Structures are given as C-alpha cells and as structure tokens.
Coordinates of C-alpha atoms and ligand atoms in Angstrom, one line a residue:
M1 CA -11.4 48.9 -0.9
A2 CA -9.3 46.0 -1.3
D3 CA -9.6 43.1 1.0
L4 CA -6.0 41.9 1.6
R5 CA -6.6 40.0 4.8
T6 CA -4.8 35.9 4.7
T7 CA -4.3 33.8 7.0
F8 CA -0.4 32.4 8.1
M9 CA -0.5 29.0 10.3
G10 CA -3.5 29.5 10.8
L11 CA -2.7 33.3 12.5
Q12 CA -5.6 36.3 10.8
L13 CA -3.9 39.2 9.1
R14 CA -5.3 41.7 8.1
N15 CA -3.0 42.0 5.5
P16 CA 0.3 40.2 4.7
I17 CA 3.3 42.5 5.7
I18 CA 4.7 40.4 8.3
V19 CA 7.1 42.8 9.9
A20 CA 10.6 40.0 10.3
S21 CA 12.3 39.1 13.4
G22 CA 15.4 42.0 13.4
P23 CA 16.2 46.0 14.9
L24 CA 12.2 46.9 14.7
T25 CA 11.3 44.0 16.1
A26 CA 13.6 44.5 19.1
D27 CA 11.6 47.1 22.0
I28 CA 8.0 47.9 22.3
D29 CA 7.8 51.9 20.9
S30 CA 9.1 50.4 18.2
L31 CA 7.2 47.7 17.7
K32 CA 4.5 49.7 18.6
K33 CA 5.4 51.7 15.1
C34 CA 5.2 48.7 13.3
E35 CA 1.1 48.2 14.1
E36 CA 0.7 52.2 13.5
A37 CA 2.8 51.6 10.3
G38 CA -0.3 49.1 9.0
A39 CA 1.9 46.1 9.9
G40 CA 0.3 42.3 9.4
A41 CA 1.6 40.8 12.1
V42 CA 5.6 41.1 14.2
V43 CA 8.1 38.6 14.1
L44 CA 9.9 39.5 18.1
K45 CA 14.1 40.1 17.1
S46 CA 15.1 35.8 18.6
I47 CA 16.7 35.0 21.0
F48 CA 20.1 34.1 20.6
E49 CA 20.5 31.1 22.1
Q50 CA 24.5 30.9 21.8
Q51 CA 24.7 34.8 23.4
I52 CA 22.9 33.8 26.6
E53 CA 25.4 30.7 27.5
Y54 CA 28.4 33.1 25.9
V55 CA 26.7 35.7 28.7
A56 CA 26.0 33.9 30.7
G57 CA 29.1 31.9 30.9
K58 CA 30.7 35.0 31.4
D59 CA 28.8 36.5 33.7
S60 CA 30.2 33.7 35.8
E61 CA 34.1 34.0 35.3
K62 CA 33.6 37.0 36.8
A63 CA 32.2 35.7 39.7
S64 CA 34.3 32.8 40.5
E65 CA 37.2 35.5 40.6
F66 CA 35.0 36.5 43.9
V67 CA 34.1 33.7 44.9
G68 CA 35.8 29.9 45.0
Y69 CA 32.5 27.3 45.8
S70 CA 31.6 25.9 42.7
D71 CA 27.6 25.7 43.2
F72 CA 27.6 29.7 43.5
V73 CA 29.2 29.7 40.3
D74 CA 26.4 27.9 38.9
A75 CA 23.9 29.2 40.2
Y76 CA 24.7 32.4 39.6
K77 CA 25.0 31.1 35.9
T78 CA 21.3 30.1 35.4
L79 CA 20.5 32.9 37.8
S80 CA 22.3 35.2 34.5
K81 CA 20.6 33.6 32.0
D82 CA 17.4 33.9 33.6
Y83 CA 18.0 37.4 33.8
Y84 CA 18.0 37.4 29.7
I85 CA 15.1 35.1 29.1
N86 CA 13.3 37.5 31.1
Q87 CA 14.4 40.2 29.8
Y88 CA 12.8 38.5 26.4
L89 CA 9.5 37.1 28.2
E90 CA 8.3 41.0 29.0
L91 CA 8.5 42.0 26.1
L92 CA 6.4 40.1 24.8
A93 CA 4.3 39.7 27.5
E94 CA 4.1 43.6 26.2
A95 CA 4.0 43.3 23.2
K96 CA 0.7 40.9 24.2
Q97 CA -0.5 43.4 26.0
K98 CA -0.2 46.3 23.2
L99 CA -0.7 45.4 20.2
S100 CA -3.6 44.3 18.6
I101 CA -2.2 42.1 15.3
P102 CA -0.1 39.4 15.6
V103 CA 3.1 38.8 17.3
I104 CA 5.5 36.0 17.0
S105 CA 8.0 35.1 19.0
S106 CA 11.4 33.8 18.1
I107 CA 14.3 31.3 19.3
N108 CA 17.9 31.2 17.3
C109 CA 18.6 27.6 18.3
I110 CA 21.9 26.2 17.9
S111 CA 21.3 22.7 19.6
I112 CA 18.3 20.8 19.9
R113 CA 17.1 21.1 23.1
T114 CA 18.3 23.3 24.6
W115 CA 15.9 26.0 23.1
E116 CA 12.6 24.7 24.2
E117 CA 13.1 25.9 27.5
F118 CA 12.5 29.5 26.5
A119 CA 9.9 28.0 23.7
R120 CA 7.1 27.1 26.7
R121 CA 8.4 30.1 29.0
F122 CA 7.5 32.1 26.1
E123 CA 4.2 30.4 24.9
K124 CA 3.2 30.5 28.5
V125 CA 2.9 34.6 28.0
G126 CA 1.1 34.2 25.2
A127 CA 2.7 34.2 21.8
D128 CA 0.3 34.3 19.4
A129 CA 2.9 31.5 17.6
I130 CA 6.6 30.8 17.2
E131 CA 9.6 31.0 14.8
L132 CA 12.8 28.8 15.3
N133 CA 15.9 30.1 13.5
Y134 CA 17.1 26.8 12.8
Y135 CA 20.8 26.2 10.5
P136 CA 23.0 24.2 11.3
L137 CA 25.8 25.5 9.1
A138 CA 27.0 22.4 7.4
S139 CA 31.0 23.2 7.0
N140 CA 32.1 19.8 8.7
S141 CA 33.6 17.8 5.7
S142 CA 32.3 14.3 7.8
V143 CA 28.9 14.8 8.6
P144 CA 27.2 13.9 5.2
G145 CA 24.1 15.7 4.1
E146 CA 22.0 13.4 4.5
K147 CA 22.7 14.2 8.8
V148 CA 22.3 17.2 8.1
D149 CA 18.8 16.4 6.8
K150 CA 17.6 13.4 9.3
E151 CA 18.9 16.4 12.5
A152 CA 16.4 19.2 11.3
I153 CA 13.5 16.5 10.6
A154 CA 15.0 15.6 14.5
F155 CA 14.6 19.1 15.8
A156 CA 11.4 20.0 13.9
R157 CA 10.0 17.1 16.1
T158 CA 11.0 18.3 18.9
A159 CA 9.8 21.3 18.0
R160 CA 6.0 20.1 17.5
R161 CA 6.4 17.9 21.1
A162 CA 7.8 21.5 22.7
I163 CA 5.1 24.2 21.9
G164 CA 1.3 23.9 21.5
V165 CA 1.4 27.5 20.1
P166 CA 1.0 27.3 15.7
V167 CA 5.4 26.2 14.6
A168 CA 7.4 28.5 11.9
L169 CA 10.8 26.7 10.7
K170 CA 12.6 29.9 9.6
I171 CA 15.3 28.5 7.1
G172 CA 18.5 28.0 4.3
F173 CA 18.4 27.4 1.1
E174 CA 21.5 25.1 1.2
Y175 CA 19.8 21.9 2.2
S176 CA 20.5 18.8 -0.3
S177 CA 17.0 18.4 -1.7
I178 CA 15.0 21.3 0.2
S179 CA 11.6 20.1 -1.2
S180 CA 11.8 16.6 0.3
L181 CA 13.1 18.1 3.8
L182 CA 9.9 20.5 3.2
R183 CA 7.9 18.0 2.4
S184 CA 9.3 16.3 6.0
F185 CA 8.4 19.4 8.0
E186 CA 5.0 18.7 7.0
K187 CA 4.5 15.5 8.0
E188 CA 6.3 16.7 11.5
K189 CA 3.6 19.0 11.4
I190 CA 5.7 22.0 10.9
D191 CA 2.6 25.1 10.7
G192 CA 4.7 27.6 8.1
M193 CA 7.9 27.3 6.8
V194 CA 9.9 30.5 5.9
L195 CA 11.5 30.4 3.0
F196 CA 14.5 32.0 3.0
N197 CA 16.8 33.9 6.3
H198 CA 19.3 36.2 5.1
F199 CA 22.7 34.6 7.1
F200 CA 25.0 37.1 8.6
R201 CA 28.1 36.6 5.7
P202 CA 31.5 37.0 6.6
D203 CA 33.4 39.1 3.7
I204 CA 37.0 40.5 3.7
D205 CA 38.4 44.5 3.9
I206 CA 41.0 44.0 1.1
D207 CA 42.6 47.5 2.1
K208 CA 43.2 45.4 5.5
Q209 CA 43.2 42.2 4.5
D210 CA 40.3 40.5 7.4
V211 CA 37.6 39.5 7.7
C212 CA 34.5 41.4 8.5
G213 CA 31.2 41.4 8.1
G214 CA 29.3 41.2 5.1
Q215 CA 26.2 43.3 3.8
A216 CA 23.1 43.2 6.4
V217 CA 20.2 44.3 4.8
S218 CA 19.2 42.5 1.1
N219 CA 19.5 44.3 -2.6
P220 CA 15.5 44.3 -4.3
T221 CA 16.9 41.4 -7.2
E222 CA 17.5 39.0 -4.3
Y223 CA 13.7 37.4 -3.8
L224 CA 14.4 35.2 -6.4
E225 CA 15.2 32.2 -4.8
S226 CA 12.4 32.2 -2.1
L227 CA 9.9 32.5 -5.7
R228 CA 11.2 30.0 -6.9
W229 CA 10.4 27.6 -3.8
I230 CA 7.4 28.6 -2.9
A231 CA 5.7 28.9 -6.4
L232 CA 7.1 25.2 -6.3
M233 CA 6.0 23.7 -3.3
S234 CA 3.2 26.3 -2.3
G235 CA 0.5 24.4 -4.0
E236 CA 2.6 20.1 -3.0
L237 CA 2.5 21.3 1.0
K238 CA -1.4 20.7 1.9
K239 CA -0.9 22.4 5.4
A240 CA 2.1 23.8 6.0
D241 CA 2.1 27.7 4.8
L242 CA 5.2 29.4 3.3
A243 CA 5.7 32.9 4.2
A244 CA 8.4 34.6 1.5
A245 CA 11.7 35.8 3.1
T246 CA 14.8 38.4 1.7
G247 CA 14.4 40.5 -0.6
V248 CA 10.8 41.8 -0.7
H249 CA 11.4 45.7 -0.7
N250 CA 8.0 46.6 -2.8
G251 CA 4.1 45.8 -3.6
E252 CA 5.4 44.1 -6.7
T253 CA 7.1 41.4 -5.1
V254 CA 4.8 40.9 -3.0
I255 CA 2.6 39.9 -5.3
K256 CA 4.9 37.8 -6.8
M257 CA 4.7 36.3 -3.8
L258 CA 1.8 35.7 -3.3
L259 CA 0.7 34.9 -6.5
A260 CA 3.9 32.1 -6.3
G261 CA 1.0 31.1 -3.4
A262 CA 2.9 32.4 0.1
K263 CA 0.9 33.0 2.9
A264 CA 2.6 36.7 3.7
V265 CA 6.1 37.4 2.9
E266 CA 8.3 39.1 6.1
I267 CA 9.9 42.3 5.3
N268 CA 13.1 43.6 6.8
S269 CA 16.3 45.4 5.1
V270 CA 12.9 47.9 3.2
L271 CA 11.8 49.2 6.6
M272 CA 15.6 49.6 7.8
K273 CA 16.4 51.3 4.9
N274 CA 13.5 53.3 3.2
G275 CA 12.2 53.5 7.0
L276 CA 8.6 52.0 8.9
G277 CA 6.6 54.2 6.1
A278 CA 7.2 51.5 3.1
I279 CA 4.8 49.9 4.9
A280 CA 2.5 51.7 3.7
T281 CA 4.0 52.7 -0.2
I282 CA 3.7 48.4 -0.2
I283 CA 0.1 48.1 0.5
C284 CA -0.6 51.2 -1.7
Q285 CA 0.9 49.5 -4.3
I286 CA -0.5 46.0 -3.7
E287 CA -4.2 47.8 -4.0
K288 CA -3.2 49.2 -7.0
W289 CA -2.9 46.3 -8.3
M290 CA -5.6 44.5 -7.9
A291 CA -8.0 47.6 -8.5
D292 CA -6.7 46.8 -12.0
K293 CA -6.2 43.7 -12.1
G294 CA -10.4 44.0 -11.4
Y295 CA -9.2 41.1 -8.0
K296 CA -10.8 42.4 -4.7
A297 CA -9.5 39.6 -2.6
V298 CA -5.8 38.7 -2.3
S299 CA -7.5 34.6 -1.7
E300 CA -8.7 34.9 -4.9
F301 CA -5.1 35.6 -6.3
Q302 CA -3.1 33.6 -3.9
G303 CA -1.7 30.7 -6.0
K304 CA -2.2 31.0 -9.4
L305 CA 0.9 31.2 -10.2
A306 CA 1.7 27.8 -8.4
Q307 CA 3.6 25.1 -10.3
E308 CA 0.8 22.6 -9.6
R309 CA -1.6 25.0 -11.0
M310 CA 0.1 26.1 -13.9
H311 CA -0.3 23.9 -17.6
D312 CA 3.7 24.5 -18.0
G313 CA 4.7 24.1 -13.9
E314 CA 8.2 22.9 -14.9
Y315 CA 9.6 26.8 -15.6
W316 CA 10.0 26.9 -12.1
E317 CA 11.9 24.0 -12.6
R318 CA 14.1 25.5 -15.3
T319 CA 18.0 25.8 -13.9
Q320 CA 20.0 27.0 -17.1
F321 CA 20.3 30.4 -19.9
M322 CA 19.3 28.4 -23.3
R323 CA 16.4 29.5 -25.5
T324 CA 12.6 27.9 -24.9
L325 CA 10.3 27.4 -26.8
R326 CA 7.4 29.9 -24.9
R327 CA 9.5 32.4 -22.8
S328 CA 12.8 34.3 -23.2
Ligands
LIG401 C1 20.7 43.9 11.5 C2 19.8 42.6 11.1 C3 19.2 41.5 12.3 C4 18.6 40.4 12.1 N1 18.0 39.6 13.0 C5 17.8 38.7 13.0 C6 16.7 37.4 13.8 O1 17.0 38.3 15.5 N2 16.7 36.5 13.9 C7 16.4 36.1 12.6 O2 15.5 35.4 12.4 N3 16.7 36.7 12.2 C8 16.5 38.1 12.2 N4 17.1 39.2 10.7 C9 16.5 38.0 9.2 C10 15.8 38.9 8.8 O3 15.1 38.7 10.1 C11 15.3 38.4 7.5 O4 14.9 37.7 7.5 C12 16.1 38.9 6.4 O5 17.0 40.1 6.5 C13 15.9 38.8 4.8 O6 14.8 39.6 4.9 P1 14.8 41.4 3.8 O7 14.9 40.8 2.6 O8 13.8 41.4 3.6 O9 15.7 42.0 5.0 C14 18.2 40.5 10.8 C15 18.7 40.3 9.4 C16 19.4 41.7 9.5 C17 20.0 42.7 8.7

C-alpha cells in the first residue's frame, strides 16, 4: 500500500489532495462528503470581507428608512456584520467537530486591516490554518509595481502578527517578480503559498454586446504556470511550503506537481465537473504510478524535478519556443 502522506504548513495530511475553497466546501454536508470521498484536507468557502460590508451596509440602509437615529443605524450595521461572521463561525465549529481531516478557513481580503478581526475569531473556533485569498488587481496605472509589491509584503506581515495558526497566502501570478515576492513572504514567516488562484474574469457576450462572467471552472491544461513556479521556487524556499492550484484535474497532474516540489494540491473544478468520486480516481492514479515506478512513499519523489535539484534546472526558466539541444 503506497504511503501518500504529506505535510503542508505543518499540517499532517493523509494524502496531498485538498478540496479548494469553493462551492463544495460551503456547507457541512458537502464538507463531510469531501472527507468521505478521501480528501486530505478542506479549505472552507471564503468569507468575503467585501460582501459582508456590502450586505451590512444594505441592511443598515433599510434600517435607516425606518429609524432616523444614526447611532442605531451604526449599531444595526455591526449586528448585521456579526450575523454573517457568526454563520461562518458556526460552519467552522461544526466542521471541526465532525471532520477528522484538517479544516482550513479562508478569508477573501480586500484591505490590509479589517479581516484581522475575522481571522482571530476563526482561530479561537479551532481553524487548523487560515488561507488568505489576496489579489488586488493592479488596474490603477498611477500605482507603480513597487507599491503593489510593498503592500503585499505589508499584508503578509500583518497576517503573521495577527494569526497564531499556520497562514497560507493564495495569490495570483501577475507580479513583476513573483520569485522575490515569495521569498519576502517567507521572510515574513508565512507558512504556505498557494500557486495560483483562478480568479473571476469578465468576458463579453457578443449577442447582447454586454459584459458577462467568464468561464468559472478551469481546463485541465491550465496547470502549467503553477507547475513552472513550483519547480522554480520549491527548492529555494527553505521554510514555506507550496501547494498547487488551478488546472489540477487528474492524478498525472498531481504527480507532476509533487515532482516539482508541491507539498499538496488544491482542487475544485474537476470535482465540480465530475463529482467528489474524482478524488478516489486521482488517488488510484497516483498509487498505480507509484507502484509502476517502485515508490513506496510520496516523500521519495517529492521535489525530484525542482529546479535546484536538476543539473539542467534552467529548463524551467525557458519561455520561448526555440529549438534547444536537449529537449524539443
Ligand atoms: C464557483 C467558484 C467559487 C470559488 N470560490 C472561491 C472562494 O470563495 N475562495 C477562494 O479562495 N477561491 C475560490 N475559488 C477558486 C478555487 O478555490 C480554485 O482555486 C480554483 O477554482 C482553481 O482550482 P481548479 O482549477 O481546481 O478549479 C472558486 C472557484 C470557483 C469556480
């Protein structure tokens, strides 16, 4: 029997498959099914700072139609905010009570500070770790890249100070120097980085000639950017762990990520498309490959193809389709 155990940010996982934050981790029944289906850990659906602020704002607007006292309206806003946070805390507490695999809570952060309060409360309820979903789109052309990076580092510092349990940052790759940023996150003692999130992207409906939501789920070929950066950085980061996300749809891709040095993978789209049974299929594929190659434990091949461990590791830096001496 292959030993699929791995650790991610100090959490012991029975296998590297983490169900990513999303619709499948939004309620207790589905979370229990993830565990039964064989997941190594789950990341709860993110609590959205922006949404809470918005809904609480709307609720208090309604309240102000009936009551003219601004103190009351402010208090109502706080109550409304608390209501949504409490709902999330109840889900987390129940998940901790009913599941035996690690439960990671998740916050979608828009500002540097306001989410700290949520994180502390999640920690008290027993979250095994907290994943911070951080992605300020650099759309303001008057803000230089350096400032965007500095803010990301300041964000990591705040997160580390505020949170006692392991912290993962789930980020995108559109930074001027992702390698330098990951090193800075490590210096700030961030325990894990999830490379990369698959964000909401607007599209255009040409019939209506209007904007609409782009395809939400990923394709099975979308893993290559994560693979490259995991291979480039897994050997260089000495303390922080990397998990792969986006486009991991089958056992073959999980094996690639592990060879590149990932400690775990986060999956969502394949489960949304094919159901939670996909976890067992992926695990079987990994076990079969390990048996074929004579590996008994994941640790025997994890990071084998990380840049630092290869004699021609610069291959991972290649970006152009020119002919090379070694590989096509
Ligand atoms: C419908 C939907 C909802 C999602 N909700 C969240 C969320 O609340 N928080 C988060 O960090 N990521 C969220 N994600 C991103 C997923 O966690 C995951 O990172 C992404 O889908 C890429 O992985 P995949 O290729 O396996 O789908 C969502 C994705 C989808 C498609």
